[in-house]
Every structure is written in structure tokens, then in C-alpha cells.
Short mmCIF file of C-alpha atoms in Angstrom, two decimals:
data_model
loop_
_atom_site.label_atom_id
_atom_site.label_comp_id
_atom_site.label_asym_id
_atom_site.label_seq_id
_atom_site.Cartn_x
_atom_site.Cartn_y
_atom_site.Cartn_z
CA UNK Z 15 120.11 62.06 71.36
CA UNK Z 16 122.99 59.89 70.35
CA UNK Z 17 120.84 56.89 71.03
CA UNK Z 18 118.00 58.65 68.81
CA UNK Z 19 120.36 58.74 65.96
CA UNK Z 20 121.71 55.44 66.31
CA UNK Z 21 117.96 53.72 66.30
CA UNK Z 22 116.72 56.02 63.56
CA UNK Z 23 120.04 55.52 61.59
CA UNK Z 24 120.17 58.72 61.11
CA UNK Z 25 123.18 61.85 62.17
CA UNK Z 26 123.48 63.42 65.62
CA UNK Z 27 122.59 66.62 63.69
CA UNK Z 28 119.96 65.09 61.50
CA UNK Z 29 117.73 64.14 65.01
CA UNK Z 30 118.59 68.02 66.29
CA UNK Z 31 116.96 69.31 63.40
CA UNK Z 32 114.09 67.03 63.71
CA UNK Z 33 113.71 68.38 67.58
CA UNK Z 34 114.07 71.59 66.30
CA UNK Z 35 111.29 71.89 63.67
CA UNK Z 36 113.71 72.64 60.93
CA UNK Z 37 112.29 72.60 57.05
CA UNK Z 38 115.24 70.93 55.44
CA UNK Z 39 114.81 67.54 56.49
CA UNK Z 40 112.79 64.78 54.64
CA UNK Z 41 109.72 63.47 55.97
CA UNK Z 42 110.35 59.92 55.83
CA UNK Z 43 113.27 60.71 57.99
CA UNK Z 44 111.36 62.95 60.15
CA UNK Z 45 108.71 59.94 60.96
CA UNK Z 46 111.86 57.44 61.60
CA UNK Z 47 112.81 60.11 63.91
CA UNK Z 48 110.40 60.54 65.67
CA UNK Z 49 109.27 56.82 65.81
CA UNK Z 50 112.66 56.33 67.48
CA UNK Z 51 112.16 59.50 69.71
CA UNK Z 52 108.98 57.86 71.03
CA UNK Z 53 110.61 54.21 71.08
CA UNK Z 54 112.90 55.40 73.44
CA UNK Z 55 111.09 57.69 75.38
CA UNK Z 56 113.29 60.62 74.97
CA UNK Z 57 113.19 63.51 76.37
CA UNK Z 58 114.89 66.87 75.64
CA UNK Z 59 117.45 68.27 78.21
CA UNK Z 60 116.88 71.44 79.05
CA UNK Z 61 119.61 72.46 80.75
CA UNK Z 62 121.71 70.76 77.63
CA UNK Z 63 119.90 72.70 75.17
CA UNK Z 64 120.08 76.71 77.26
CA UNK Z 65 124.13 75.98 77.23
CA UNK Z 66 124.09 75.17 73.53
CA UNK Z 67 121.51 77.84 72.56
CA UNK Z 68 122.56 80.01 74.97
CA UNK Z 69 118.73 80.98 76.24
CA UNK Z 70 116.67 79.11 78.56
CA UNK Z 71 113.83 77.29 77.60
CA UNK Z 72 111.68 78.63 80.26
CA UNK Z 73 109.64 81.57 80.93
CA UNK Z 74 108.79 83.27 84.26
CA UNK Z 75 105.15 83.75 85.08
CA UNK Z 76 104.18 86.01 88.06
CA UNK Z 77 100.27 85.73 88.72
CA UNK Z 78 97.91 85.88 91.94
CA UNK Z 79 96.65 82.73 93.13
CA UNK Z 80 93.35 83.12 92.14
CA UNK Z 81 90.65 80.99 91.14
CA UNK Z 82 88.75 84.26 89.39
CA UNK Z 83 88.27 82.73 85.85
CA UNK Z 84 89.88 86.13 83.70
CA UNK Z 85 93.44 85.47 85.45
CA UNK Z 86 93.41 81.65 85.49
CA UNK Z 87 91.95 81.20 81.84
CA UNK Z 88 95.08 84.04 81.03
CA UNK Z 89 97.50 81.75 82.87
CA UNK Z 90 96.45 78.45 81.25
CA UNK Z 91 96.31 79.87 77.68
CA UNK Z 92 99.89 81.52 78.41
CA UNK Z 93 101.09 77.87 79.49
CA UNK Z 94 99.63 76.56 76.21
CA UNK Z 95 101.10 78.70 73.92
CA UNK Z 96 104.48 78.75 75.50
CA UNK Z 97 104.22 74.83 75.34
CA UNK Z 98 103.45 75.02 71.42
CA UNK Z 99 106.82 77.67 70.94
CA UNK Z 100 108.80 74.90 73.31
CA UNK Z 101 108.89 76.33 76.15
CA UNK Z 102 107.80 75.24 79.81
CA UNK Z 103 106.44 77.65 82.50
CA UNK Z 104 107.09 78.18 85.57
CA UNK Z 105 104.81 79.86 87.58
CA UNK Z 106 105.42 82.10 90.83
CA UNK Z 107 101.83 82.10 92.79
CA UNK Z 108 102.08 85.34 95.14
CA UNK Z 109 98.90 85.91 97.70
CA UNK Z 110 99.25 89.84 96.85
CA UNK Z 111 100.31 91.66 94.11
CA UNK Z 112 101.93 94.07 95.54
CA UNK Z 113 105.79 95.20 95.13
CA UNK Z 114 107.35 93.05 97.88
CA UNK Z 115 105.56 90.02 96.50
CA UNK Z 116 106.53 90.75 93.33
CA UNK Z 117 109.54 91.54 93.55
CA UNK Z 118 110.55 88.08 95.28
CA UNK Z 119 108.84 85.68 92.52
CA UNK Z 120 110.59 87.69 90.02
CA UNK Z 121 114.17 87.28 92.03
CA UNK Z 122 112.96 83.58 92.34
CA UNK Z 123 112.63 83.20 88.45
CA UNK Z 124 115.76 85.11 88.18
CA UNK Z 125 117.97 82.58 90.38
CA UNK Z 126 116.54 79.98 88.14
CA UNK Z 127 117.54 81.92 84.84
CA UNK Z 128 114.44 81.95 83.43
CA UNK Z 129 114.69 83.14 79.60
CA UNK Z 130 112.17 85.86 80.80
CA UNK Z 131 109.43 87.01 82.65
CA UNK Z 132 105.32 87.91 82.36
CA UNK Z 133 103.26 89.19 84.88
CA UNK Z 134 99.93 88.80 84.72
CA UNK Z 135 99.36 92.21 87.02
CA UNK Z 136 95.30 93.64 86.46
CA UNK Z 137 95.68 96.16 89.70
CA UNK Z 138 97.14 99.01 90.95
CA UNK Z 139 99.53 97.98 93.23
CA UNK Z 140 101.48 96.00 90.85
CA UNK Z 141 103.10 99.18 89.42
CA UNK Z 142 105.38 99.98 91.39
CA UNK Z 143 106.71 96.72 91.61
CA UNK Z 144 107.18 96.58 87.52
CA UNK Z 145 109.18 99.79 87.29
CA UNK Z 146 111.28 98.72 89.68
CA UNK Z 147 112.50 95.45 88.49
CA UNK Z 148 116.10 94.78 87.36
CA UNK Z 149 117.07 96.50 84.05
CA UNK Z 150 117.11 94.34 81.16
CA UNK Z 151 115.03 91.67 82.17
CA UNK Z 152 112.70 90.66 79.02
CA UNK Z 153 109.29 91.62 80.56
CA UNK Z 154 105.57 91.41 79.08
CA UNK Z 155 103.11 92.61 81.85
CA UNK Z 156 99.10 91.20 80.75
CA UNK Z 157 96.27 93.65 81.83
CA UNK Z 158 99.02 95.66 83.66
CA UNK Z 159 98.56 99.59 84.36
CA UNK Z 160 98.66 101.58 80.61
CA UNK Z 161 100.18 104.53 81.95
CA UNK Z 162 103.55 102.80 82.66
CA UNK Z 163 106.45 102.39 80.71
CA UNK Z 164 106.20 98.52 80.52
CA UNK Z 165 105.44 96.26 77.39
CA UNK Z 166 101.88 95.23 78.01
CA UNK Z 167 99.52 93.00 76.12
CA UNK Z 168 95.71 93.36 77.56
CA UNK Z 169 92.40 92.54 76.46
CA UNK Z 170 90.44 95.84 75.35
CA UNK Z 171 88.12 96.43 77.92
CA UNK Z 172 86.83 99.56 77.16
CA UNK Z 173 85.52 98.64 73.84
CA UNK Z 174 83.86 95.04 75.32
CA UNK Z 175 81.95 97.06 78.07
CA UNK Z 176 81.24 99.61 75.13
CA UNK Z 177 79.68 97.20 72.92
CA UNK Z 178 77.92 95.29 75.69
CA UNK Z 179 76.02 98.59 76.91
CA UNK Z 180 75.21 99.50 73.40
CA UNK Z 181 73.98 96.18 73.02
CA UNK Z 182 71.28 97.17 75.48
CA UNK Z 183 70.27 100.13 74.43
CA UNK Z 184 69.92 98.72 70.88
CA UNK Z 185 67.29 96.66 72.36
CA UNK Z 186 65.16 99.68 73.29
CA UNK Z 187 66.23 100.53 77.18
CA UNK Z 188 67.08 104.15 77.73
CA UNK Z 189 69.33 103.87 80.27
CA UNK Z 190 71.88 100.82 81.23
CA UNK Z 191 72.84 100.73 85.24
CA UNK Z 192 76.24 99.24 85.79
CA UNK Z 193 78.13 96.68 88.88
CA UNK Z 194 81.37 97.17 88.72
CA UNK Z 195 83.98 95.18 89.72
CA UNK Z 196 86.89 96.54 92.13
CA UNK Z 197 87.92 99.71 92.50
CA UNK Z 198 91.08 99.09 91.68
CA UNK Z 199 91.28 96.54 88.95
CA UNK Z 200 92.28 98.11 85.44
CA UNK Z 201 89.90 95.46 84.10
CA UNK Z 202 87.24 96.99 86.26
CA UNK Z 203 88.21 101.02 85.21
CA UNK Z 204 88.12 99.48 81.67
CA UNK Z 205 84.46 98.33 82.00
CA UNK Z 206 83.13 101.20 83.47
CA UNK Z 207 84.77 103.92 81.42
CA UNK Z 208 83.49 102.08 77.58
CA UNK Z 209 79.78 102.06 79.84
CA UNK Z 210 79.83 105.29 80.37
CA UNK Z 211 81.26 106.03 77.22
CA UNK Z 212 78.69 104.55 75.43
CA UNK Z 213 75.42 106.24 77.18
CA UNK Z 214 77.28 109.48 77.07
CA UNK Z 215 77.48 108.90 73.18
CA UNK Z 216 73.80 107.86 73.23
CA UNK Z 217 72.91 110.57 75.14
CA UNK Z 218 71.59 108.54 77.96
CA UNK Z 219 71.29 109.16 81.53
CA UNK Z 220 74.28 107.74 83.19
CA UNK Z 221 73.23 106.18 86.34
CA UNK Z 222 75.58 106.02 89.60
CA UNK Z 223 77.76 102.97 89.44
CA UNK Z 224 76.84 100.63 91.63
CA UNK Z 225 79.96 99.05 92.99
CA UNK Z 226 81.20 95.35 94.16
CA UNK Z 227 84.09 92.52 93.66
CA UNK Z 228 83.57 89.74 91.43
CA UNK Z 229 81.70 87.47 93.03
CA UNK Z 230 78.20 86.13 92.85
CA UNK Z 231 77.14 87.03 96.49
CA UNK Z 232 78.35 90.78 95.61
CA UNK Z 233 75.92 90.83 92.95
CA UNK Z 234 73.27 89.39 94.69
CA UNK Z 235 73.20 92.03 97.33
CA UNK Z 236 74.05 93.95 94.12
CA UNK Z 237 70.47 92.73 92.74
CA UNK Z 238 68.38 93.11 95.67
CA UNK Z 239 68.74 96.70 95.41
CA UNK Z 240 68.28 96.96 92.17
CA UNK Z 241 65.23 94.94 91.97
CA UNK Z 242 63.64 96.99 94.00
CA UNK Z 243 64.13 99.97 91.96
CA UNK Z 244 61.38 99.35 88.78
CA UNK Z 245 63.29 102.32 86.33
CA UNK Z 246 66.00 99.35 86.33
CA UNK Z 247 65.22 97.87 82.89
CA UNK Z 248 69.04 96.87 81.85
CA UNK Z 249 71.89 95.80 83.94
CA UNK Z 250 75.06 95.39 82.54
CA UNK Z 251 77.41 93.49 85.30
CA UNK Z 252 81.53 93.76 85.22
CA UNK Z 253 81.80 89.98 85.19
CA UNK Z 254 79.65 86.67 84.69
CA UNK Z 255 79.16 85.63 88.58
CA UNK Z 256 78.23 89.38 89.26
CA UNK Z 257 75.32 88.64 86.62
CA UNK Z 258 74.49 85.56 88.39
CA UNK Z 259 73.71 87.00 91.58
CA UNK Z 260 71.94 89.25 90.28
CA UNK Z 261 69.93 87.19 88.04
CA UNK Z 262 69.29 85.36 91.85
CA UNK Z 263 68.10 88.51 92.92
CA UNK Z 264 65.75 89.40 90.12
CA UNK Z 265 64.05 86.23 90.65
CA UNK Z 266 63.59 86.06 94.13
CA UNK Z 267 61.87 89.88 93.78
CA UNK Z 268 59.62 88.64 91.07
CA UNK Z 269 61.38 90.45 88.17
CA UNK Z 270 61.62 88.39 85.26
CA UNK Z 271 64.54 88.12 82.65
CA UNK Z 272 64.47 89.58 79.85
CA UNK Z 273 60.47 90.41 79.69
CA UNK Z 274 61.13 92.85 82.77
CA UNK Z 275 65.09 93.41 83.04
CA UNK Z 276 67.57 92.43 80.47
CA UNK Z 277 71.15 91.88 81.92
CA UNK Z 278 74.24 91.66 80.02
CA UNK Z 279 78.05 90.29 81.86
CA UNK Z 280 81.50 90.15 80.91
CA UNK Z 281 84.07 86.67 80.53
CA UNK Z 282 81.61 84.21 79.15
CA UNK Z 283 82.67 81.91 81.65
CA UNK Z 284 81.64 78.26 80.80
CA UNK Z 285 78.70 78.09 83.06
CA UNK Z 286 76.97 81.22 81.12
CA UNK Z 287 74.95 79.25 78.42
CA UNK Z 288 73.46 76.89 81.27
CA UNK Z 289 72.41 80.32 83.17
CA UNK Z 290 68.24 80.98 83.37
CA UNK Z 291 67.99 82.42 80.92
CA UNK Z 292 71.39 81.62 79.03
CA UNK Z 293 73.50 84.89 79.56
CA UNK Z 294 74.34 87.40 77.10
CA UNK Z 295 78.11 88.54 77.68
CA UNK Z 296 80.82 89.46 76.31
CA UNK Z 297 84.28 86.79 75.20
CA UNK Z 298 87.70 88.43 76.25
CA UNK Z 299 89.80 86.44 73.50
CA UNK Z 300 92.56 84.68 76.36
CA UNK Z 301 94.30 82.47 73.69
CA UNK Z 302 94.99 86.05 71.43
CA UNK Z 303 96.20 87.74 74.56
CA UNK Z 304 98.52 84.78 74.94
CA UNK Z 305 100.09 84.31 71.79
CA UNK Z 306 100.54 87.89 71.42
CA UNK Z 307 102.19 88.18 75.00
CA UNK Z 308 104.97 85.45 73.77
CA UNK Z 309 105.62 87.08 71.10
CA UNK Z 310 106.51 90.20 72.46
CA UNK Z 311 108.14 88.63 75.42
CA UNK Z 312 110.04 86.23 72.39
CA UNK Z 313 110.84 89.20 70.00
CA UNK Z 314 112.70 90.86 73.39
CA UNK Z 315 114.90 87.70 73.36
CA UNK Z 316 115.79 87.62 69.82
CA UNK Z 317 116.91 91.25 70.05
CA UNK Z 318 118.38 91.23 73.34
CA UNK Z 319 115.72 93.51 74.82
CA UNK Z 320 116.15 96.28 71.84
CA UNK Z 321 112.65 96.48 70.82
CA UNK Z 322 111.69 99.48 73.40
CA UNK Z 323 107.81 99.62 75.23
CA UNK Z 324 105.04 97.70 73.16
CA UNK Z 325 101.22 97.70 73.47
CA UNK Z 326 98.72 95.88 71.80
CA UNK Z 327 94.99 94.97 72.93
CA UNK Z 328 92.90 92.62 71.67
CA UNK Z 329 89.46 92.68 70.94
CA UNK Z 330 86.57 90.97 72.67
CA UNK Z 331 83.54 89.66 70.95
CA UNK Z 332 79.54 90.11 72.09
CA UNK Z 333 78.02 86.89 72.58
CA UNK Z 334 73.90 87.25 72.34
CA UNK Z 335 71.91 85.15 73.90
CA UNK Z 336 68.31 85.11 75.71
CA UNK Z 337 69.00 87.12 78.49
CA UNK Z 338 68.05 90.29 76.46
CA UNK Z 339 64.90 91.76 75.05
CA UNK Z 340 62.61 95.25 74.81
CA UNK Z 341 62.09 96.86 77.95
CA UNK Z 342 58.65 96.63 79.08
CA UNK Z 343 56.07 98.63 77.42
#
């Protein structure tokens, strides 16, 4: 920093504001700043900084290692909006999530003296993990359980599977048959209770739920019953691969979509648009469940933890396309 200073002609202090994003400092010597910073190649220490500060500039992240596109896309935006606020990530991948291998990433991060900690925890056995951790840890769980005591940022899947089966019967079906995802995936309780909610406000019939995970081949096998069942005019799937299977599956059984079966999934995952037809689904917002995760996790920091249990969700959005029409006549 001293050699920042000295290049820029400018005060030790003067280049620390400059790092630090602080309003009362010119531009012109905000550009010669930074000209210098990038001259030199500097780069902030860490370490230096957490002793002066007295907080860490990293955060914890606990998450499955997963390639499922709802917890990576969560994990990416997290690392994205942490790097915007200054802050690096460091992530603990655990196989399970389940209280032992919990509990170790989050002693891991701990040894490290991470400023604090999010866990991006979507099933059951996560719980008992979180309520177990070491008091006064700042800790933001994302899709954790709602009936614990934990701070907990999520996207709001009841009213995205709500709107999705409405959706449907807007179009003219009278029922909407669901796949669900896991049994025991809050994301997956989420989506069934706002379809079920929905045909019960209707006053539809409310078919049995026809379970799976979240993969394509589940919904394929998914589809091949289903196709073979011709009162199945609307399908709406937990995820986007469960709708692709099943869009394999209504093919294959000569049932075409939307003119026979209209089918509706959940993630808008980047491959959705190029599906035949292009999929109707529904957009969890990832970057909003981000940014609102730091700031809880950051508003625990700045009042040492004092801020007691928060909740928020955040609203997904319907995204129409041509996978969707009247049932048949």
C-alpha cells in the first residue's frame, strides 16, 4: 500500500480510502489510484486488513457437492455477491448433509476464522446439524427447514408451484397431475403443497402425486406412465430435467405437446428455451436469494449477532412459453 501511495503521490490513508470505497475522496485522485493499484499489481492482504478491521474478509459456505442446477446456481450467485461486498468464499463441499458432515465443514471454517457462515441446507437432515452449531456463530441457512429457529433466506416455493399449476388450469385443463421431487427436500414439500393448494382453491380434483428425484430418467419413467393414462392433459413437474423426461416420454407414446398434454417445470434451467417445444417454467430469482442472504449474514456482523431469527423469501416469476395450450376438445 505504501508503494501505492508513493506512485500515486498520494497518503497511506488517501489509497485506504480508495480500497475502501469511501465518498470523500476526489475522483481524479481515485483514477491515479487506482492506475497505480493496477501498475503495480496490488493486491489487498487479507490477513492485514481482518487485524486492522478486526473481521475477516471471508465467509463460510457449507453446500452439497452437487451438480443439481437450484444449489449450484445458489452457490455461484452467493460467490458473486460476496465478491461485489469484498469478500471471498470459501466453500466446504460435504457428500451428505447430514449433522456429522456438517458439523466438520463448519469446525473447518471455524479454524480458519471465517467472518461467518451460510449453509445452503434444502433437506431434512440438515436440521439437526444447524441447531446444534456453536453459539454465536453469524449463520444464514438458504432453503433450510422453516420450522427452526435459524435465520433463513429461501426462494418461495409454494407460491412458484402455485402460480405454475394455476397457469394450467387457466389454459382450460381441469385437473393438473404433479412429479415431485424428493421426499425430503423442503424445495420439493414447497412445490407440492402451492399444487395442491391451488386445485384445492380451484376446486379441482387433486390427483395422487406421482413421486421421483430430480433427474431426467426419473421423469421419463415418470412419463411413461403417465402417457399411458389419456385423462392426463397437464403435467406440472418439480424441476426442469423432470419435464424433460417426460416430454421424452410423451413423444415416444405419441402424445403431442401442448395440442394433447401441456407440461409446465420449475428452475428455468438454461437448456429450457431449446426444449421441443420450448418449456414453460417457472424462474427461482438465485441472485435475490443471494444478496439478501449477505445481508442478513452482514447485518449479524455489524451487530455482533444481536439481530435475533430472520426470514425472508423471495419470489419466483412464471416464464410462458409454447409448451402450453387448451386441452383437447
Amino acid at each position: 500500500m505504501t508503494d501505492v501511495a508513493r506512485l500515486a503521490g498520494v497518503s497511506h490513508q488517501t489509497v485506504s480510502r480508495v480500497l475502501n470505497g469511501h465518498p470523500n475522496v476526489r475522483e481524479q485522485t481515485r483514477l491515479r489510484v487506482q492506475a497505480a493499484i493496477a501498475e503495480l499489481g496490488y493486491r489487498p492482504n487479507r490477513a492485514a486488513r481482518a487485524l486492522v478491521t478486526g473481521r475477516s474478509q471471508v465467509i463460510g459456505v457449507v453446500a452439497q457437492n452437487t451438480t443439481l442446477y437450484g444449489p449450484a446456481s445458489l452457490l455461484t450467485a452467493f460467490e458473486q455477491a460476496a465478491a461485489e461486498a469484498g469478500f471471498a468464499v470459501s466453500v466446504g463441499s460435504v457428500r451428505d448433509l447430514d449433522y456429522r458432515s456438517i458439523s466438520a465443514a463448519v469446525e473447518q471454517h471455524l479454524a480458519h476464522r471465517v467472518a461467518g457462515i451460510v449453509v445452503i441446507a434444502p433437506v431434512e437432515s440438515a436440521g439437526e446439524a444447524l441447531e446444534r452449531l456453536p453459539q454465536g456463530v453469524p449463520l444464514v441457512t438458504v432453503d433450510g427447514d422453516p420450522r427452526r429457529p435459524v435465520p433463513l433466506v429461501t426462494v418461495d416455493q409454494v407460491a412458484g408451484a402455485r402460480e405454475a399449476t394455476r397457469h394450467l388450469l387457466a389454459a382450460g385443463h381441469t385437473t393438473v397431475w404433479h412429479v415431485s421431487g424428493p421426499a425430503d427436500w423442503f424445495d420439493s414439500a414447497g412445490r407440492i403443497e402451492g399444487w395442491r393448494q391451488a386445485l384445492e382453491e380451484a376446486g379441482a380434483e387433486v390427483p395422487p402425486v406421482v413421486p421421483a428425484d430430480w433427474s431426467a430418467a426419473a421423469g421419463y419413467r415418470c412419463g411413461q406412465m403417465l402417457a399411458r393414462m389419456p385423462e392426463v392433459t397437464a403435467v406440472f413437474t418439480a424441476n426442469d430435467h423432470l419435464a424433460l423426461g417426460v416430454l421424452r416420454a410423451l413423444h415416444e407414446y405419441g402424445r403431442r405437446v401442448p395440442e394433447e398434454v401441456s407440461v409446465v417445470g420449475f428452475d428455468d434451467v438454461p437448456e429450457a428455451a431449446y426444449f421441443i417445444p420450448p418449456l414453460t417454467t417457472v424462474r427461482p430469482d438465485f441472485a435475490a436469494v443471494a444478496e439478501a442472504s449477505l445481508a442478513l449474514l452482514l447485518a449479524q456482523l455489524d451487530s455482533d449477532g444481536a439481530v435475533g431469527v430472520q426470514r425472508q423469501t423471495i419470489a419466483p416469476t412464471l416464464v410462458p412459453r409454447r409448451s402450453v395450450a387448451p386441452p383437447p376438445a
